[in-house]
Tab-separated table of C-alpha atoms in Angstrom:
chain	number	residue	atom	x	y	z
A	1	MET	CA	-12.739	-16.600	-8.249
A	2	THR	CA	-10.832	-17.074	-4.769
A	3	VAL	CA	-10.710	-14.141	-2.301
A	4	ILE	CA	-7.697	-12.169	-2.698
A	5	THR	CA	-6.630	-11.425	1.544
A	6	LEU	CA	-4.461	-8.816	2.281
A	7	PHE	CA	-2.279	-7.498	5.228
A	8	HIS	CA	-1.641	-3.333	4.937
A	9	CYS	CA	-1.332	-3.730	1.082
A	10	SER	CA	2.299	-5.910	1.148
A	11	GLY	CA	3.233	-6.503	-1.972
A	12	GLN	CA	4.723	-9.418	0.061
A	13	ASN	CA	1.080	-10.283	1.397
A	14	ILE	CA	-1.341	-10.946	-0.786
A	15	LYS	CA	-2.006	-14.492	-1.584
A	16	GLN	CA	-3.582	-14.068	-4.241
A	17	TYR	CA	-2.408	-11.176	-7.371
A	18	GLU	CA	-4.934	-9.136	-9.566
A	19	ASP	CA	-5.578	-6.489	-11.471
A	20	LYS	CA	-6.406	-4.371	-8.796
A	21	ILE	CA	-5.503	-0.169	-8.038
A	22	PHE	CA	-4.748	0.619	-4.437
A	23	ASP	CA	-4.025	4.440	-4.420
A	24	GLY	CA	-7.339	6.037	-5.655
A	25	LYS	CA	-4.502	8.682	-7.909
A	26	ILE	CA	-3.472	5.265	-9.965
A	27	LYS	CA	-6.052	5.434	-13.022
A	28	THR	CA	-6.156	4.070	-16.657
A	29	ALA	CA	-3.242	1.055	-15.674
A	30	ASN	CA	-3.032	-0.779	-18.228
A	31	VAL	CA	-0.821	-3.695	-19.633
A	32	TYR	CA	0.139	-4.817	-23.530
A	33	ALA	CA	1.992	-6.520	-25.691
A	34	VAL	CA	3.738	-4.561	-28.141
A	35	ASP	CA	4.879	-6.486	-31.497
A	36	ASN	CA	6.911	-4.562	-34.409
A	37	ASN	CA	6.334	-1.380	-32.672
A	38	VAL	CA	2.646	-1.745	-32.968
A	39	PHE	CA	0.916	0.134	-29.535
A	40	ASN	CA	-2.619	-1.658	-28.723
A	41	PRO	CA	-3.401	-1.253	-25.491
A	42	MET	CA	-6.094	-3.461	-26.476
A	43	VAL	CA	-3.985	-6.368	-27.095
A	44	PRO	CA	-3.724	-9.223	-24.685
A	45	PRO	CA	-0.594	-8.690	-21.734
A	46	VAL	CA	0.377	-11.753	-23.272
A	47	ILE	CA	4.371	-13.235	-25.092
A	48	SER	CA	6.115	-15.760	-26.100
A	49	MET	CA	9.228	-16.804	-24.825
A	50	LYS	CA	10.123	-16.739	-28.299
A	51	SER	CA	8.773	-13.900	-29.389
A	52	LYS	CA	10.743	-10.433	-29.944
A	53	ALA	CA	7.565	-8.869	-28.549
A	54	LYS	CA	8.024	-6.918	-25.358
A	55	LEU	CA	5.246	-6.384	-22.380
A	56	LEU	CA	4.680	-2.118	-21.660
A	57	LEU	CA	2.825	-1.128	-19.415
A	58	GLU	CA	0.915	1.606	-18.358
A	59	PHE	CA	-0.520	4.531	-16.281
A	60	ASP	CA	-1.202	8.203	-15.140
A	61	GLU	CA	-1.027	9.758	-11.864
A	62	LEU	CA	-3.273	12.314	-10.683
A	63	THR	CA	-0.473	14.607	-9.092
A	64	TYR	CA	1.220	17.659	-10.197
A	65	ASP	CA	4.718	15.814	-9.640
A	66	ALA	CA	7.022	12.791	-10.428
A	67	GLY	CA	7.698	10.001	-7.605
A	68	TYR	CA	10.044	7.470	-7.502
A	69	LEU	CA	7.486	4.490	-8.539
A	70	TYR	CA	9.534	0.997	-8.484
A	71	VAL	CA	8.439	-2.839	-10.515
A	72	LYS	CA	8.597	-5.733	-8.881
A	73	LEU	CA	8.025	-9.089	-10.877
A	74	ILE	CA	6.170	-12.101	-9.040
A	75	HIS	CA	5.551	-15.371	-10.406
A	76	CYS	CA	2.596	-17.076	-9.715
A	77	ASN	CA	0.584	-20.177	-10.520
A	78	ALA	CA	-2.504	-20.888	-13.138
A	79	ASP	CA	-4.543	-19.453	-9.892
A	80	TRP	CA	-1.770	-16.551	-9.441
A	81	THR	CA	-1.427	-17.267	-5.728
A	82	PRO	CA	2.405	-16.802	-6.012
A	83	SER	CA	4.634	-20.095	-7.077
A	84	ASP	CA	7.535	-20.823	-4.433
A	85	PHE	CA	10.423	-20.185	-7.236
A	86	PHE	CA	13.250	-18.035	-6.256
A	87	GLU	CA	13.287	-14.686	-8.249
A	88	ARG	CA	16.641	-15.633	-9.025
A	89	ASP	CA	14.959	-19.016	-10.706
A	90	TYR	CA	13.074	-16.884	-13.462
A	91	LEU	CA	15.281	-13.392	-13.447
A	92	ASN	CA	18.735	-12.153	-14.460
A	93	GLU	CA	18.797	-9.572	-12.213
A	94	TYR	CA	17.617	-7.758	-9.082
A	95	ASN	CA	13.704	-7.957	-8.921
A	96	GLU	CA	13.357	-4.140	-8.395
A	97	TRP	CA	13.284	-0.974	-11.273
A	98	LEU	CA	12.558	2.273	-10.795
A	99	ILE	CA	10.140	3.796	-13.929
A	100	ASN	CA	12.456	6.142	-15.419
A	101	ASP	CA	9.896	7.109	-18.562
A	102	PHE	CA	7.443	9.825	-17.647
A	103	ASP	CA	5.899	12.303	-19.186
A	104	PHE	CA	3.863	15.575	-18.102
A	105	SER	CA	0.267	16.188	-19.270
A	106	MET	CA	0.295	19.337	-21.174
A	107	ASN	CA	-2.864	22.012	-21.371
A	108	THR	CA	-4.936	19.522	-19.218
A	109	LYS	CA	-8.017	20.607	-16.829
A	110	ALA	CA	-5.918	18.485	-14.406
A	111	PRO	CA	-3.453	17.726	-13.988
A	112	TYR	CA	-1.387	14.253	-14.284
A	113	VAL	CA	1.969	12.276	-14.696
A	114	HIS	CA	2.041	9.313	-17.245
A	115	TYR	CA	4.279	6.801	-16.763
A	116	SER	CA	5.810	4.291	-19.229
A	117	PHE	CA	7.954	0.913	-18.289
A	118	GLU	CA	8.883	-2.131	-20.397
A	119	ILE	CA	8.842	-5.431	-18.378
A	120	PRO	CA	12.292	-6.834	-18.480
A	121	ARG	CA	12.982	-10.564	-20.069
A	122	VAL	CA	12.553	-13.386	-17.848
A	123	LYS	CA	13.771	-16.433	-17.890
A	124	LEU	CA	10.892	-18.764	-16.999
A	125	PRO	CA	7.270	-18.987	-18.534
A	126	GLY	CA	4.517	-18.344	-15.975
A	127	ASN	CA	1.565	-15.782	-14.593
A	128	TYR	CA	3.463	-12.586	-13.813
A	129	ALA	CA	1.815	-9.790	-11.273
A	130	VAL	CA	3.141	-6.721	-11.786
A	131	LEU	CA	3.323	-4.831	-8.795
A	132	VAL	CA	3.991	-1.024	-8.435
A	133	TYR	CA	5.251	1.120	-5.232
A	134	ARG	CA	6.999	3.973	-4.163
A	135	ASP	CA	10.047	4.745	-2.751
A	136	GLN	CA	11.393	1.230	-3.105
A	137	ASN	CA	8.840	0.301	-0.140
A	138	PRO	CA	7.060	-2.518	-1.277
A	139	ASN	CA	4.172	-2.107	1.270
A	140	LYS	CA	3.049	1.599	-0.878
A	141	ILE	CA	1.900	-0.466	-3.301
A	142	LEU	CA	0.161	1.627	-6.158
A	143	PHE	CA	-1.431	-1.056	-8.119
A	144	THR	CA	-0.981	-4.696	-9.055
A	145	LYS	CA	-1.031	-5.991	-13.335
A	146	ARG	CA	-0.729	-9.293	-14.388
A	147	CYS	CA	0.419	-10.549	-17.715
A	148	ILE	CA	1.334	-14.180	-19.187
A	149	ILE	CA	4.641	-15.228	-20.661
A	150	TYR	CA	4.357	-18.279	-22.590
A	151	ASP	CA	6.084	-21.386	-23.314
A	152	GLU	CA	5.249	-22.850	-27.045
A	153	THR	CA	5.630	-26.678	-26.482
A	154	ALA	CA	1.538	-26.958	-26.645
A	155	SER	CA	-0.669	-26.797	-29.365
A	156	ILE	CA	-3.797	-25.723	-28.672
A	157	GLY	CA	-7.438	-26.344	-31.373
A	158	ALA	CA	-10.869	-24.521	-30.048
A	159	LYS	CA	-14.397	-24.634	-32.202
A	160	LEU	CA	-17.536	-22.797	-30.960
A	161	GLU	CA	-20.146	-25.307	-30.695
A	162	ARG	CA	-24.000	-24.918	-28.977
A	163	SER	CA	-24.613	-25.732	-25.748
A	164	THR	CA	-26.087	-29.091	-25.124
A	165	THR	CA	-28.575	-27.970	-23.131
A	166	VAL	CA	-32.497	-26.844	-23.605
A	167	ASN	CA	-31.963	-23.351	-22.216
A	168	GLY	CA	-27.784	-22.286	-23.336
A	169	ARG	CA	-28.571	-23.076	-26.637
A	170	VAL	CA	-29.583	-20.182	-27.461
A	171	THR	CA	-28.300	-17.632	-24.968
A	172	ASN	CA	-24.518	-19.803	-24.748
A	173	GLN	CA	-21.152	-20.369	-26.202
A	174	LYS	CA	-19.621	-24.052	-25.983
A	175	ILE	CA	-15.760	-23.871	-26.081
A	176	ASN	CA	-14.539	-27.195	-26.772
A	177	TYR	CA	-10.261	-27.433	-27.518
A	178	ALA	CA	-7.474	-29.976	-27.404
A	179	VAL	CA	-4.375	-29.473	-26.438
A	180	SER	CA	-1.293	-31.911	-27.666
A	181	TYR	CA	1.699	-31.754	-25.365
A	182	GLY	CA	4.216	-34.035	-27.245
A	183	GLY	CA	7.123	-31.361	-26.746
A	184	ILE	CA	6.341	-31.692	-22.975
A	185	ASN	CA	7.982	-34.928	-20.601
A	186	VAL	CA	4.260	-35.177	-19.364
A	187	GLN	CA	4.001	-38.353	-16.864
A	188	ASN	CA	0.473	-37.813	-15.699
A	189	PRO	CA	-1.296	-35.658	-17.750
A	190	LEU	CA	-4.483	-35.298	-15.875
A	191	ASN	CA	-2.382	-34.598	-12.888
A	192	GLU	CA	0.769	-32.229	-14.134
A	193	LEU	CA	-1.591	-30.013	-17.161
A	194	LYS	CA	-4.613	-27.868	-16.834
A	195	THR	CA	-6.224	-24.853	-18.479
A	196	VAL	CA	-7.488	-21.672	-18.013
A	197	VAL	CA	-10.770	-19.900	-20.787
A	198	LEU	CA	-11.440	-16.100	-21.188
A	199	GLN	CA	-13.391	-14.271	-22.483
A	200	ASN	CA	-12.235	-11.665	-23.429
A	201	GLN	CA	-9.609	-11.057	-21.091
A	202	ARG	CA	-12.106	-11.441	-19.278
A	203	TRP	CA	-10.708	-13.089	-15.110
A	204	ASP	CA	-13.980	-12.471	-13.776
A	205	ASN	CA	-15.256	-15.579	-15.245
A	206	GLN	CA	-12.487	-17.802	-16.048
A	207	LYS	CA	-13.186	-21.290	-16.533
A	208	THR	CA	-10.922	-23.427	-14.701
A	209	ASN	CA	-10.401	-26.846	-13.321
A	210	LEU	CA	-11.948	-28.614	-16.467
A	211	ARG	CA	-11.611	-32.040	-16.917
A	212	PRO	CA	-10.801	-33.497	-20.126
A	213	THR	CA	-13.198	-35.774	-21.874
A	214	PHE	CA	-10.415	-37.464	-23.109
A	215	VAL	CA	-7.115	-39.135	-22.818
A	216	ASN	CA	-4.646	-39.774	-25.533
A	217	GLU	CA	-1.577	-40.793	-24.180
A	218	ASN	CA	0.200	-41.909	-27.231
A	219	ALA	CA	-0.942	-38.712	-29.719
A	220	LYS	CA	-0.534	-37.559	-26.217
A	221	GLN	CA	-3.560	-34.805	-26.377
A	222	LEU	CA	-6.325	-34.260	-23.883
A	223	ARG	CA	-10.032	-33.389	-25.322
A	224	PHE	CA	-12.487	-30.644	-23.683
A	225	GLU	CA	-15.662	-32.148	-25.287
A	226	THR	CA	-17.913	-31.766	-22.240
A	227	VAL	CA	-21.607	-32.705	-22.475
A	228	ASP	CA	-22.439	-30.347	-19.967
A	229	ASP	CA	-22.085	-26.715	-19.222
A	230	SER	CA	-18.644	-26.602	-17.699
A	231	ASN	CA	-16.933	-25.556	-20.912
A	232	GLU	CA	-19.792	-22.928	-21.694
A	233	PHE	CA	-20.104	-18.663	-21.749
A	234	PHE	CA	-22.906	-16.434	-22.019
A	235	GLY	CA	-22.393	-15.126	-25.203
A	236	TRP	CA	-23.827	-11.349	-24.148
A	237	ASN	CA	-24.456	-9.000	-26.541
A	238	GLU	CA	-22.345	-6.220	-28.708
A	239	PHE	CA	-20.831	-4.288	-25.920
A	240	ARG	CA	-22.288	-0.458	-25.419
A	241	PHE	CA	-19.524	1.969	-25.618
A	242	ILE	CA	-18.676	5.934	-24.332
A	243	ASP	CA	-16.888	7.807	-26.685
A	244	LEU	CA	-14.924	11.011	-25.459
A	245	ARG	CA	-13.005	11.636	-28.452
A	246	GLY	CA	-14.464	14.642	-29.683
A	247	LEU	CA	-14.550	16.391	-26.206
A	248	GLN	CA	-13.666	20.047	-25.675
A	249	VAL	CA	-13.190	21.495	-22.633
A	250	ASN	CA	-13.359	24.574	-21.679
A	251	HIS	CA	-10.666	25.857	-19.624
A	252	SER	CA	-12.159	28.582	-17.563
A	253	GLY	CA	-12.564	27.474	-13.900
A	254	PRO	CA	-10.903	26.308	-11.030
A	255	GLU	CA	-7.553	24.700	-11.725
A	256	GLY	CA	-7.418	20.608	-11.107
A	257	GLU	CA	-11.571	20.490	-11.421
A	258	PHE	CA	-12.215	17.511	-13.510
A	259	PRO	CA	-14.616	18.920	-16.437
A	260	LYS	CA	-18.515	16.894	-16.350
A	261	VAL	CA	-19.772	15.071	-19.044
A	262	LYS	CA	-23.557	13.634	-18.674
A	263	LEU	CA	-24.589	11.241	-21.521
A	264	LEU	CA	-27.736	9.993	-22.868
A	265	PRO	CA	-29.349	7.509	-21.237
A	266	VAL	CA	-29.894	4.433	-22.502
A	267	GLU	CA	-31.843	1.071	-22.092
A	268	LYS	CA	-32.716	-2.352	-21.913
A	269	ARG	CA	-31.514	-4.419	-25.372
A	270	SER	CA	-32.588	-8.224	-23.662
A	271	SER	CA	-36.077	-8.071	-25.344
A	272	LEU	CA	-34.288	-7.721	-28.102
A	273	THR	CA	-33.208	-10.377	-31.169
A	274	TYR	CA	-29.666	-11.174	-32.057
A	275	SER	CA	-28.140	-8.093	-34.333
A	276	GLN	CA	-24.880	-7.228	-36.046
A	277	PRO	CA	-24.641	-4.006	-34.820
A	278	VAL	CA	-23.250	-0.873	-37.002
A	279	PHE	CA	-20.318	-0.129	-35.491
A	280	ASP	CA	-17.948	-2.997	-34.355
A	281	ASP	CA	-17.203	-3.293	-30.873
A	282	LEU	CA	-13.870	-3.673	-28.915
A	283	ASN	CA	-14.823	-6.864	-26.523
A	284	GLY	CA	-14.528	-4.746	-24.061
A	285	GLN	CA	-11.696	-2.794	-24.384
A	286	PHE	CA	-10.451	0.372	-24.394
A	287	TYR	CA	-7.992	3.120	-25.956
A	288	ILE	CA	-7.076	6.702	-25.295
A	289	SER	CA	-7.153	9.522	-27.927
A	290	ASN	CA	-8.503	12.090	-28.705
A	291	SER	CA	-9.144	14.273	-32.206
A	292	LEU	CA	-8.097	17.227	-31.029
A	293	ARG	CA	-5.318	17.434	-30.040
A	294	ASP	CA	-1.477	15.038	-30.715
A	295	GLU	CA	0.969	13.040	-27.861
A	296	THR	CA	-2.800	11.757	-26.744
A	297	SER	CA	-1.179	9.998	-23.854
A	298	ILE	CA	-0.378	13.834	-22.265
A	299	THR	CA	-2.909	15.864	-23.825
A	300	SER	CA	-5.839	14.242	-23.126
A	301	GLU	CA	-8.546	14.918	-20.107
A	302	TYR	CA	-9.845	12.942	-17.204
A	303	ALA	CA	-13.500	13.996	-17.056
A	304	GLU	CA	-16.605	12.951	-14.535
A	305	THR	CA	-18.345	11.020	-16.617
A	306	THR	CA	-22.570	10.385	-15.882
A	307	VAL	CA	-23.974	7.237	-17.680
A	308	SER	CA	-27.657	6.576	-17.350
A	309	LEU	CA	-29.733	3.294	-17.597
A	310	LYS	CA	-33.724	4.137	-17.761
A	311	THR	CA	-35.141	1.646	-16.128
A	312	GLU	CA	-37.070	0.631	-13.554
A	313	LYS	CA	-35.965	-0.058	-10.233
A	314	ILE	CA	-34.601	-4.133	-9.501
A	315	ASP	CA	-34.090	-5.355	-6.294
A	316	GLY	CA	-30.745	-6.704	-6.907
A	317	SER	CA	-27.556	-4.643	-7.676
A	318	VAL	CA	-26.780	-3.608	-11.383
A	319	TYR	CA	-22.749	-2.345	-12.199
A	320	ILE	CA	-20.802	-0.954	-14.601
A	321	LEU	CA	-18.020	-2.944	-16.045
A	322	GLY	CA	-15.384	-3.796	-18.881
A	323	ALA	CA	-11.827	-3.060	-18.932
A	324	PHE	CA	-11.700	-0.142	-17.740
A	325	ASN	CA	-12.450	-1.025	-14.523
A	326	TYR	CA	-11.102	-4.221	-14.909
A	327	TRP	CA	-14.492	-6.249	-15.102
A	328	LYS	CA	-14.442	-5.062	-10.923
A	329	LYS	CA	-18.236	-5.493	-9.170
A	330	ASP	CA	-17.549	-2.905	-6.032
A	331	LYS	CA	-18.342	0.375	-4.761
A	332	ASN	CA	-16.735	2.123	-7.646
A	333	SER	CA	-18.347	-0.027	-10.183
A	334	GLU	CA	-22.694	-0.294	-8.686
A	335	MET	CA	-25.114	2.228	-10.383
A	336	ILE	CA	-26.934	3.984	-7.675
A	337	TYR	CA	-30.848	4.395	-8.883
A	338	ASN	CA	-32.040	7.790	-9.749
A	339	SER	CA	-35.985	7.814	-8.494
A	340	ASP	CA	-36.158	11.365	-9.798
A	341	GLU	CA	-34.836	10.786	-13.567
A	342	GLY	CA	-36.423	7.000	-13.682
A	343	ALA	CA	-32.888	5.662	-14.214
A	344	TYR	CA	-29.670	3.998	-13.066
A	345	GLU	CA	-27.015	6.555	-12.787
A	346	ALA	CA	-22.403	5.623	-12.617
A	347	THR	CA	-20.534	8.267	-12.265
A	348	LEU	CA	-16.967	6.946	-13.546
A	349	LEU	CA	-13.177	9.286	-14.257
A	350	LEU	CA	-12.343	8.761	-17.378
A	351	LYS	CA	-9.511	9.600	-19.564
A	352	GLN	CA	-10.706	10.987	-23.370
A	353	GLY	CA	-11.378	7.906	-25.253
A	354	ARG	CA	-13.497	4.357	-26.549
A	355	TYR	CA	-15.139	2.720	-23.872
A	356	ASP	CA	-16.950	-0.177	-24.011
A	357	TYR	CA	-19.270	-1.738	-21.463
A	358	LEU	CA	-21.980	-3.372	-19.970
A	359	PHE	CA	-24.686	-3.546	-17.666
A	360	TYR	CA	-24.268	-6.664	-14.966
A	361	VAL	CA	-27.228	-7.708	-12.679
A	362	ASP	CA	-26.392	-9.584	-9.505
A	363	ASP	CA	-30.510	-10.970	-8.360
A	364	ASN	CA	-31.195	-13.958	-7.208
A	365	GLU	CA	-34.282	-13.608	-9.691
A	366	LYS	CA	-32.627	-12.488	-12.980
A	367	PRO	CA	-29.225	-13.635	-15.196
A	368	PRO	CA	-26.222	-10.996	-15.459
A	369	TYR	CA	-27.207	-9.932	-18.742
A	370	PHE	CA	-30.866	-9.149	-17.417
A	371	TYR	CA	-30.400	-5.748	-19.235
A	372	GLU	CA	-28.256	-6.696	-22.075
A	373	GLY	CA	-29.426	-10.299	-23.799
A	374	SER	CA	-27.086	-13.154	-24.681
A	375	PHE	CA	-26.506	-14.740	-27.600
A	376	PHE	CA	-24.808	-17.499	-29.426
A	377	ASP	CA	-24.577	-14.791	-32.559
A	378	THR	CA	-22.558	-12.446	-30.344
A	379	GLU	CA	-19.113	-11.913	-31.695
A	380	ASN	CA	-16.336	-12.583	-28.709
A	381	ASN	CA	-13.004	-13.167	-28.375
A	382	TYR	CA	-11.350	-15.996	-26.249
A	383	GLN	CA	-8.337	-16.830	-24.745
A	384	ILE	CA	-7.621	-20.821	-23.413
A	385	ILE	CA	-4.036	-20.858	-21.174
A	386	VAL	CA	-2.700	-24.592	-20.757
A	387	TYR	CA	-0.199	-24.509	-17.435
A	388	TYR	CA	2.096	-27.522	-17.037
A	389	ARG	CA	3.214	-28.172	-13.220
A	390	PRO	CA	5.642	-31.881	-12.967
A	391	ALA	CA	5.541	-33.700	-10.284
A	392	GLY	CA	7.398	-32.360	-7.593
A	393	GLY	CA	7.963	-28.596	-9.513
A	394	ARG	CA	7.624	-25.235	-7.359
A	395	GLY	CA	4.919	-23.474	-9.866
A	396	ASP	CA	3.042	-23.673	-12.838
A	397	LEU	CA	4.276	-22.896	-15.857
A	398	ALA	CA	2.388	-21.544	-19.181
A	399	VAL	CA	3.238	-23.297	-22.023
A	400	GLY	CA	0.899	-23.459	-24.566
A	401	TYR	CA	-1.535	-19.917	-25.518
A	402	GLN	CA	-4.394	-19.493	-27.945
A	403	SER	CA	-6.531	-16.743	-29.026
A	404	PHE	CA	-9.268	-17.155	-30.970
A	405	ASN	CA	-12.324	-15.216	-32.385
A	406	ILE	CA	-15.859	-16.370	-32.788
A	407	ASN	CA	-19.207	-15.110	-34.958
A	408	ASN	CA	-16.856	-12.430	-36.847
C-alpha cells in the first residue's frame, strides 16, 4: 500500500487516508451500514446512493468526561488520496458536525464514553474519509475511517476459479470478474474505469491496477480473466477467534485498572489439511457483546488480553491481525517472543465481544500464512468496487459494488 505522509496529524495534510487511530484513548472505532434498523457492525461500510441504508460511526474514548468532538468528510479517489472536488460539490451543508450522541459507561472497571454518529447524506458517489477531531480543530485529529457510497450505474459479475499456477492451485483463490458499464457515458473504458478487489474488507492486500483481459465496447463490458496470478489471493485458513463475551470482572482493586486475561496458548496450523471449522468464523471481523448485561455498548468491559502462539522463534516478525486493529502491521500488533514460555505473545486492549484474528509472518523465507496454512477451499468474502473518472474529471466516482461469498 502507498506510504501515507502526515504533517502534524492535520486532516488537511494527510496525503492518503486510511483506517487509523492517532490518539491512544480512542478504541473500537468502526463504521458500518445500517439497513432496516439492523445494527450489525460486521457489515461493510458501503451503501448505495439509492438505498435508504445509513452509515453509522461508533467509537469509545477512554475518559471520564465527554469532549467536543467533530466530524468532517473528505471525498477521495480510488487510491484514497483526496479528490479535487470542492466540499460544495459533494455536500449540501457545512462540512463539520458536532457529535451529540454519546453515553457514559456503566459499572465498568475502567470508564469510557461511547459515541455514535450517523454519516450525513452526500451528493456524489465515491470513497469518503471520515475525520474525527477535537474542539473544532482539524489539527487535533483523533482518527480516520474509510467508507464508500456508490452509484448503481455499473454491474459486476464474479466467480471463483482455481489458480493457473502450479504452486497456487492449493493455496490461492482466483477471482475472475466482469464489469458492465452500459449505464455510464464512457468514451475510453481503459482510461476512465478502474477496479479494486478486497478480501474480507481488507485494504492491506487489495488488488488494484488490474488491466482487463477483454474489452467489448459494443456490449460495454470489461472482463478480468487473467492467466497469471495478478487477481489471486491467498485463501488463508478459517480465522481463529477470541471470545470475551462471558468475562466476569472482580471490581475490587484500583478504579480505572483494566482486568487482565491470558488466553490458552494456540499452535501452528499450516501443516494441517483444510477442514471445515466447528464454529463459523466472522471472516476477520468483530462485534461487541457480553452475556451478563444489557446495553453492551456501555456495559462491556475493556480487558488487557494476552494471546500466545506456542512455537519456535523465527528470524522474521510475527503479527496478530484482524479488523479490530485494521490489519495494521505495526508495533501494536507485533508479537514478542517469550523464551521462558516458548511462545510469541501480544497483549491487546479489547472490549468484551468476539474477535477474529490470524497470525501474519513477515519473513523473506516464509509465506505470510506460515502459521495458519492457506487453502483454495477456505470460506471468504470478497468485495469489488468499480470507479469512473471521465476525461478532465476532478475525482474518481464509485459507480459499482458487489460483495459475494465463496466456499460457503
